[in-house]
PDB file of C-alpha atoms and ligand atoms in Angstrom:
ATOM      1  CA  UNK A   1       1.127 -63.882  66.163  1.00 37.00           C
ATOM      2  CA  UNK A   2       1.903 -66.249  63.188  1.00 45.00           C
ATOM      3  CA  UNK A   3       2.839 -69.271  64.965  1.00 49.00           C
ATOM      4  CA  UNK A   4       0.521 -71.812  66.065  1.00 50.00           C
ATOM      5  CA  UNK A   5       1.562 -74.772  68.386  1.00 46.00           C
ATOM      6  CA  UNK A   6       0.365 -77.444  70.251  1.00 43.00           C
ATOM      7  CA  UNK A   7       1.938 -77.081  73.806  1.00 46.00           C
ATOM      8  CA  UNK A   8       0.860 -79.715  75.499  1.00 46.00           C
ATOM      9  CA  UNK A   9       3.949 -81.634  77.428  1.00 47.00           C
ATOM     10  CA  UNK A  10       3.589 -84.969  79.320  1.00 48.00           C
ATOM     11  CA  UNK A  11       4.259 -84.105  83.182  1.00 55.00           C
ATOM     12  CA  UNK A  12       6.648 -87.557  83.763  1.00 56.00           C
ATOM     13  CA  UNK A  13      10.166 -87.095  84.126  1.00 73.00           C
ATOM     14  CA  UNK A  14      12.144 -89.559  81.648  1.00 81.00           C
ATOM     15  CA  UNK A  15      15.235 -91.367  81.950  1.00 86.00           C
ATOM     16  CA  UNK A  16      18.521 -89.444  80.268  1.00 85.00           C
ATOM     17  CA  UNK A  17      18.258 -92.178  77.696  1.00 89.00           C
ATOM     18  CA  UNK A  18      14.790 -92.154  76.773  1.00 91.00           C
ATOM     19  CA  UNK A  19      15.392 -87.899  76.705  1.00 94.00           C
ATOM     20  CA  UNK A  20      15.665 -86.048  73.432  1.00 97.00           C
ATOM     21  CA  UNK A  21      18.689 -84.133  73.329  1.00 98.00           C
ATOM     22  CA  UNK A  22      19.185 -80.825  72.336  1.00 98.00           C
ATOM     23  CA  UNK A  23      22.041 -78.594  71.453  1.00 98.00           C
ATOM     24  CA  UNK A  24      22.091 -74.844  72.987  1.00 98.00           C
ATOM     25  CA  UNK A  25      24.468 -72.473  72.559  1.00 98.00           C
ATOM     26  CA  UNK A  26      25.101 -69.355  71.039  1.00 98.00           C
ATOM     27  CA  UNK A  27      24.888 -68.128  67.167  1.00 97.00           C
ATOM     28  CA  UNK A  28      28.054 -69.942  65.051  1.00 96.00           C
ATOM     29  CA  UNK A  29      28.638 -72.801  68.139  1.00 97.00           C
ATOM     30  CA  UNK A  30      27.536 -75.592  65.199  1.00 96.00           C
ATOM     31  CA  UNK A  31      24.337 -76.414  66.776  1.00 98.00           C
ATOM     32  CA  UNK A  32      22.518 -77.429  63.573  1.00 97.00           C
ATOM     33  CA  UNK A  33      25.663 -78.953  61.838  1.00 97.00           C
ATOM     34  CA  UNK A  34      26.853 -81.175  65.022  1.00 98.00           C
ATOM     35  CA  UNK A  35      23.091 -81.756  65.841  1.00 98.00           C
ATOM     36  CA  UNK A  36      22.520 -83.410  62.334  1.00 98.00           C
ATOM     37  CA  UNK A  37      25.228 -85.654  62.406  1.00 98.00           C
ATOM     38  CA  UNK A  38      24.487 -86.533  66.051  1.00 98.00           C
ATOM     39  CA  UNK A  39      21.351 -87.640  64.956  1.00 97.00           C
ATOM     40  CA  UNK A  40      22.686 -89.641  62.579  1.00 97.00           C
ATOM     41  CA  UNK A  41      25.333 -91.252  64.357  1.00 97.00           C
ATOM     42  CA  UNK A  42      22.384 -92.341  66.878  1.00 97.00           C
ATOM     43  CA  UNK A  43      19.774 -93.211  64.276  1.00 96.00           C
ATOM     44  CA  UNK A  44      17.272 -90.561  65.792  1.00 97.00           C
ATOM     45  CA  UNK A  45      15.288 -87.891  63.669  1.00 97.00           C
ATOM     46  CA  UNK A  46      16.619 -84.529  63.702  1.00 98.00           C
ATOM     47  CA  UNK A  47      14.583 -81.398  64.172  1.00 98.00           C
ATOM     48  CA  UNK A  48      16.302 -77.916  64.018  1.00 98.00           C
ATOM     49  CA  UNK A  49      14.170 -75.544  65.951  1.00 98.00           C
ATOM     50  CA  UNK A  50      14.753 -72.355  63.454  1.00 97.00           C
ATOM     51  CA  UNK A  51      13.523 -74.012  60.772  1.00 97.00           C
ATOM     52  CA  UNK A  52      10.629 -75.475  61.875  1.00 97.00           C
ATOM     53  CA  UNK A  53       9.540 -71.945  63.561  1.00 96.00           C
ATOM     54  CA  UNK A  54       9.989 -70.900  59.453  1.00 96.00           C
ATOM     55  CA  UNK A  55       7.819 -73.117  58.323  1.00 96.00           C
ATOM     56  CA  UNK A  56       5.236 -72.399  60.713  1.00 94.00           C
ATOM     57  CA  UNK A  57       5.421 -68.746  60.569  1.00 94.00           C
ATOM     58  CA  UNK A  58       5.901 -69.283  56.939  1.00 96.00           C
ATOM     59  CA  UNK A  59       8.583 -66.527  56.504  1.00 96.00           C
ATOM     60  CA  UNK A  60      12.070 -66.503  57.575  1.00 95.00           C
ATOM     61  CA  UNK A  61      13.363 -65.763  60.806  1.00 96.00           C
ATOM     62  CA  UNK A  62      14.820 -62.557  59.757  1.00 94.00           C
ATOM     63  CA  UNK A  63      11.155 -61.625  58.091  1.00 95.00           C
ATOM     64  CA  UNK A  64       9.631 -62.305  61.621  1.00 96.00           C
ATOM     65  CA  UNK A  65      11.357 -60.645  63.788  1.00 95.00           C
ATOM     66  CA  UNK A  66      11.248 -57.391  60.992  1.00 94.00           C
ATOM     67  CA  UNK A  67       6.981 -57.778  61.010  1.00 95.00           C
ATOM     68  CA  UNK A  68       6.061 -59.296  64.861  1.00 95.00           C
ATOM     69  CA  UNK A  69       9.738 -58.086  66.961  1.00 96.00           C
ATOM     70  CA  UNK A  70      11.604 -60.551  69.286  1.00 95.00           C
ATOM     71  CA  UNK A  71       8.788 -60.711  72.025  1.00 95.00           C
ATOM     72  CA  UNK A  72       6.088 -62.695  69.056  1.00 96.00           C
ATOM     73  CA  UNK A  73      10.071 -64.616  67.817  1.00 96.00           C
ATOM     74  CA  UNK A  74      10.207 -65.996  71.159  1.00 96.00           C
ATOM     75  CA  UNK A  75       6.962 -67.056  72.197  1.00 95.00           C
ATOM     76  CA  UNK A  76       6.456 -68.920  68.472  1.00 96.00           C
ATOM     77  CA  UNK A  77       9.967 -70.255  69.938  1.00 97.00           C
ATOM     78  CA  UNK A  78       8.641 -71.684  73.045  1.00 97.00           C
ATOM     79  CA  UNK A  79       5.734 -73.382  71.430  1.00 97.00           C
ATOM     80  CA  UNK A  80       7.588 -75.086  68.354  1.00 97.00           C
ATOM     81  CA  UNK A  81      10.142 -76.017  71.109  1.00 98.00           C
ATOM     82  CA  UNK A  82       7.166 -77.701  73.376  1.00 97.00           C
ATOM     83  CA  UNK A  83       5.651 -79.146  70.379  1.00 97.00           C
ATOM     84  CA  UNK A  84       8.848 -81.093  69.567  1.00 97.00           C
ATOM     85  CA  UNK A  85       9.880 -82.162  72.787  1.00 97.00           C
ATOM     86  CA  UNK A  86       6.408 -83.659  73.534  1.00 95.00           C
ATOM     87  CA  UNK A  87       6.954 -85.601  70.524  1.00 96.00           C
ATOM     88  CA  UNK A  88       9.121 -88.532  69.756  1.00 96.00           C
ATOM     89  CA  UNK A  89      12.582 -88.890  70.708  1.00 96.00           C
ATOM     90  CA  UNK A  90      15.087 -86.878  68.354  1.00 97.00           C
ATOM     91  CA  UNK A  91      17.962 -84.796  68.328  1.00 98.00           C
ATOM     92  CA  UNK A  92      17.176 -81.034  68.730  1.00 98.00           C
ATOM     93  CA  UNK A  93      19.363 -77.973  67.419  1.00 98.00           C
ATOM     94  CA  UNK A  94      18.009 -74.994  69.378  1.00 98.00           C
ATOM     95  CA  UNK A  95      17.939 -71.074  68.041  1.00 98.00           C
ATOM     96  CA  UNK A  96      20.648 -69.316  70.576  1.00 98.00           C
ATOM     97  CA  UNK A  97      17.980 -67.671  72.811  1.00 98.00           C
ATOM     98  CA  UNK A  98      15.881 -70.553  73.157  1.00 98.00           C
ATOM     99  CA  UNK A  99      17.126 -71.404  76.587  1.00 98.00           C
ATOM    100  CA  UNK A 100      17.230 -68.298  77.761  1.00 98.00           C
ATOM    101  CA  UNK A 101      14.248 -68.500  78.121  1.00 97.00           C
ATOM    102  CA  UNK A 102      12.941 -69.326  81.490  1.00 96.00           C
ATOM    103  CA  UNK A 103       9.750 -71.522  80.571  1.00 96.00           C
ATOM    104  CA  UNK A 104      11.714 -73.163  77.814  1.00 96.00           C
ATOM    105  CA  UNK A 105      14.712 -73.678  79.917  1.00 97.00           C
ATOM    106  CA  UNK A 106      12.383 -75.576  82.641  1.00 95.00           C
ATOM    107  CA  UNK A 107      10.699 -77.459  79.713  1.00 95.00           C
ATOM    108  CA  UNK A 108      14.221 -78.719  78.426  1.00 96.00           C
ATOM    109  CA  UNK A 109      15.030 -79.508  81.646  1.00 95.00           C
ATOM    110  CA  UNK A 110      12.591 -81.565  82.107  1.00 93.00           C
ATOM    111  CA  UNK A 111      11.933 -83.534  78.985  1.00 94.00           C
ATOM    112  CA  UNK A 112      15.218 -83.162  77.299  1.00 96.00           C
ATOM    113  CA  UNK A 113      19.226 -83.827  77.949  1.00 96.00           C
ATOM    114  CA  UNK A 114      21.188 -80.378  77.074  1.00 97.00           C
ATOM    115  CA  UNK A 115      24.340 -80.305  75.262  1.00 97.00           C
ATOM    116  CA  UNK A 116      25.911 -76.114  75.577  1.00 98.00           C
ATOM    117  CA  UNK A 117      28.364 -76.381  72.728  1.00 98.00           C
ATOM    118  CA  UNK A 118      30.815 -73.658  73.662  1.00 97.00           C
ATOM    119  CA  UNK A 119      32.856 -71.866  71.581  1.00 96.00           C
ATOM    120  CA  UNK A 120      34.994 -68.672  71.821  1.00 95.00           C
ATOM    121  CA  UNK A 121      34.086 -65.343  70.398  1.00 97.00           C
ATOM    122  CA  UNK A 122      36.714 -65.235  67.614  1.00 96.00           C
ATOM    123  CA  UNK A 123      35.050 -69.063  66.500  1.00 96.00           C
ATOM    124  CA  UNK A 124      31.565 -67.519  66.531  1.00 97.00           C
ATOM    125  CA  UNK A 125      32.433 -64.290  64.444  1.00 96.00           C
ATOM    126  CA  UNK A 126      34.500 -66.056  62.125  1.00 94.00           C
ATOM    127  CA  UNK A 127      31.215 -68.278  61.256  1.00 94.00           C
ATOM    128  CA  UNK A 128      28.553 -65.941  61.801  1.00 95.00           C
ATOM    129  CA  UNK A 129      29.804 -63.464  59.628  1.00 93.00           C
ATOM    130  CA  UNK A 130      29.978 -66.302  56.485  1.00 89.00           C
ATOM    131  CA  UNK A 131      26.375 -66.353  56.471  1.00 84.00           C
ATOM    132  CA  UNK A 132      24.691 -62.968  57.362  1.00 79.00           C
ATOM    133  CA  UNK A 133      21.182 -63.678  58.748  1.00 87.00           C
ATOM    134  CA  UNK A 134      20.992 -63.493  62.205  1.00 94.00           C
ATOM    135  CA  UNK A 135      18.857 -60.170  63.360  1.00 94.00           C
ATOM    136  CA  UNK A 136      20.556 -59.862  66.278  1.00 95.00           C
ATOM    137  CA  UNK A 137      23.517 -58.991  64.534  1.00 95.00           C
ATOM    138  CA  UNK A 138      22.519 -56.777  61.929  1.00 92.00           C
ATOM    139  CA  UNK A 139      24.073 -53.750  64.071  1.00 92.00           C
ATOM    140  CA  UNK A 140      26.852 -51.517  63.657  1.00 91.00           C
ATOM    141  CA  UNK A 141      28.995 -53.773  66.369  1.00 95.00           C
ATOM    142  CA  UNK A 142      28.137 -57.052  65.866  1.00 96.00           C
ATOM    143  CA  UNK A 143      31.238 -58.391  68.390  1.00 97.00           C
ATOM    144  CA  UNK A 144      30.257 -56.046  70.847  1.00 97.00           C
ATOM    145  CA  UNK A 145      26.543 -57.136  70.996  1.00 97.00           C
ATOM    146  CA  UNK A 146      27.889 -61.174  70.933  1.00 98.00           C
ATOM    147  CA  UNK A 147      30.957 -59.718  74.114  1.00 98.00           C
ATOM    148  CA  UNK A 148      26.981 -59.075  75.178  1.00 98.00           C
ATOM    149  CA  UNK A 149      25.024 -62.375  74.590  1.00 98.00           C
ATOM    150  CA  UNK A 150      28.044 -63.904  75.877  1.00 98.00           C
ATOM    151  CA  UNK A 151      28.491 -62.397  79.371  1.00 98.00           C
ATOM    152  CA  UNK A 152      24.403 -62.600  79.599  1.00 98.00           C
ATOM    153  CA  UNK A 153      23.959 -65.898  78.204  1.00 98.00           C
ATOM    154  CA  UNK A 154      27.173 -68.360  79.049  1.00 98.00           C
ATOM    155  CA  UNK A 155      26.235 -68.504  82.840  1.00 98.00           C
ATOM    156  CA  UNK A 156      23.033 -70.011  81.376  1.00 98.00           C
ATOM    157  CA  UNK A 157      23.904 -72.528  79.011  1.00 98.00           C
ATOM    158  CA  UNK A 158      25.927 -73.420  81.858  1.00 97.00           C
ATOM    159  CA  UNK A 159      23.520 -74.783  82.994  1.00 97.00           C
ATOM    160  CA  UNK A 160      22.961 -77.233  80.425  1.00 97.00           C
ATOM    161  CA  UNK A 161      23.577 -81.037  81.193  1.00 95.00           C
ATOM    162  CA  UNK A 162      26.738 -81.735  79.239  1.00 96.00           C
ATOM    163  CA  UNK A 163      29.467 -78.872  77.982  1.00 97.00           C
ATOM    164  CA  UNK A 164      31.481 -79.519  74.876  1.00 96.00           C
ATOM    165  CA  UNK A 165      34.044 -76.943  73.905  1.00 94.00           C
ATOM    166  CA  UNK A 166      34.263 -76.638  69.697  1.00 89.00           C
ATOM    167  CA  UNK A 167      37.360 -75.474  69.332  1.00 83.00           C
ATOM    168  CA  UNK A 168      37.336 -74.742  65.466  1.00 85.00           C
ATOM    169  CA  UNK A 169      38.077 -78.394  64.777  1.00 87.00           C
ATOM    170  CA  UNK A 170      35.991 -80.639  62.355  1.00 93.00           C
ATOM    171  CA  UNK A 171      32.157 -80.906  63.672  1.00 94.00           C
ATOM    172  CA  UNK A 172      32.784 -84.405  63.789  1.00 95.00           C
ATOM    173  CA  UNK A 173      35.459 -84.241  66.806  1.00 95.00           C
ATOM    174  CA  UNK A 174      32.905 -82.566  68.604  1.00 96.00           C
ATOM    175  CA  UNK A 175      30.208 -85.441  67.523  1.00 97.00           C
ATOM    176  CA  UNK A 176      32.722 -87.678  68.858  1.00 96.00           C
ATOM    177  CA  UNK A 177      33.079 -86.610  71.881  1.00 95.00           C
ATOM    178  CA  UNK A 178      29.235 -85.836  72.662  1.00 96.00           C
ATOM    179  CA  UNK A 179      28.697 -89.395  71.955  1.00 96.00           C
ATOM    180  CA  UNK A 180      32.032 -90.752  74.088  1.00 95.00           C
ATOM    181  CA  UNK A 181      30.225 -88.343  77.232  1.00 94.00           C
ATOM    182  CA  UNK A 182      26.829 -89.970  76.208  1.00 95.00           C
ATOM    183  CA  UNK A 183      28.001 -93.123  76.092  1.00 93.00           C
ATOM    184  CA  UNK A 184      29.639 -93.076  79.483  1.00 92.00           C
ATOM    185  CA  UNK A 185      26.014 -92.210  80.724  1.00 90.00           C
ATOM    186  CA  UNK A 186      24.321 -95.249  79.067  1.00 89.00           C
ATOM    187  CA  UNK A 187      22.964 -93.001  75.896  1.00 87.00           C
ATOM    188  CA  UNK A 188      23.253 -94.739  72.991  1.00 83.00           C
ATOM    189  CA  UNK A 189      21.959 -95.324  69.259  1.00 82.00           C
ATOM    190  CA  UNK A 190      18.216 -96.103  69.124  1.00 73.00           C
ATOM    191  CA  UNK A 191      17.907 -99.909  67.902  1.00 72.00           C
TER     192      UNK A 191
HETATM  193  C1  S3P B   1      19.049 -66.168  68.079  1.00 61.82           C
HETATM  194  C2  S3P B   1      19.709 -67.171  67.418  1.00 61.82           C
HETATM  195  C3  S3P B   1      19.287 -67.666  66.100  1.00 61.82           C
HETATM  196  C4  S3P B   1      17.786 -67.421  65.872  1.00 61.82           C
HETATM  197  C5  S3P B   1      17.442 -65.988  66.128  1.00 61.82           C
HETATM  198  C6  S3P B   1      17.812 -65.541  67.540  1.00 61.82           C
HETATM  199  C7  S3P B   1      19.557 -65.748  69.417  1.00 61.82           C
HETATM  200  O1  S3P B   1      19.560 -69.062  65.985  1.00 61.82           O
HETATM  201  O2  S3P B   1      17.021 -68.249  66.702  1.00 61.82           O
HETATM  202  O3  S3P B   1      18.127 -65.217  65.174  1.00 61.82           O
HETATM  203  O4  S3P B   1      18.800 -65.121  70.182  1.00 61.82           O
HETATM  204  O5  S3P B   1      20.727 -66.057  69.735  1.00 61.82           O
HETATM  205  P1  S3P B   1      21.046 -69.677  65.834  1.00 61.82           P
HETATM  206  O6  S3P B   1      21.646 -69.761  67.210  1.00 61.82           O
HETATM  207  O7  S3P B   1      20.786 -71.037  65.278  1.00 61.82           O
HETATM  208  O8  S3P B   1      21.791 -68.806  64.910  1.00 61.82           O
END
């Protein structure tokens, strides 16, 4: 195991706008794209979860799950996830099997507000196939195994705070409208 975190979480439950809140959804929704400019728009840090999981394992996530397999991916998941969340708040893009996850789900729950951006499968291909890293997709069927994360993992993200549809329009509708919904619920830019 390559990753080493500190996991410790505080036990209190915060107030949605003292939360950090993090984007889930599957490979190609825009979680790291929307999640930067999010961040932005709200003057909070942004943290994407992939990357920081790279720079701890010090290899890249295709490397990782090649040398320690999916089981070693996900538990160096969970504890860069636990890490972040116990930290300051910021604005978290989330790998697409993060909250899946039962022990991160409950952890997000807790200390975070969820965003699922959902998008359709013909949105998801059309980006994931631009940029050919995902392991999960290295397959001969790529759409059939995402038909597969998608009938596994929607009821899920579901279960996320806040849904936003990206329908293939610019990231920044979907900014907009994350921070309209946030807004409505008293979450606004740190001062
Ligand atoms: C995964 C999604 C990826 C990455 C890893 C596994 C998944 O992140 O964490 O390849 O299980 O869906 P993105 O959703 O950012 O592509």
């Amino acid at each position: 195991m390559q990753v080493h975190e500190h996991t410790e979480t505080p036990e209190k439950v915060l107030p949605p706008a003292e939360r950090s809140l993090v984007l889930v959804g599957l490979m190609g929704a825009g979680k790291s794209t929307v999640g930067r400019r999010l961040g932005n728009a709200l003057r909070l840090p942004f943290h994407d979860a992939d990357q920081e999981i790279e720079t701890a394992a010090g290899c890249s996530i295709t490397d990782f799950f090649e040398r320690y397999g999916e089981p070693a991916f996900r538990d160096g998941e969970r504890k860069v996830i636990a890490r972040l969340l116990a930290g300051p708040r910021h604005v978290l893009a989330t790998g697409g099997g993060a909250f899946m996850d039962p022990q991160t789900r409950a952890l997000i729950k807790r200390l975070g507000f969820s965003i699922w951006l959902r998008a359709d499968i013909s949105l998801l291909m059309e980006r994931v196939t631009k940029r050919p890293t995902r392991p999960l997709l290295k397959n001969v069927d790529p759409r059939a195994t995402m038909e597969r994360l998608i009938e596994e993992r929607y009821p899920v993200y579901a279960e996320a705070d806040l849904t936003v549809d990206s329908n293939g329009g610019p990231h920044d509708t979907v900014v907009q409208q994350i921070l309209n919904h946030l807004a409505s619920l008293g979450i606004k830019a740190a001062s």
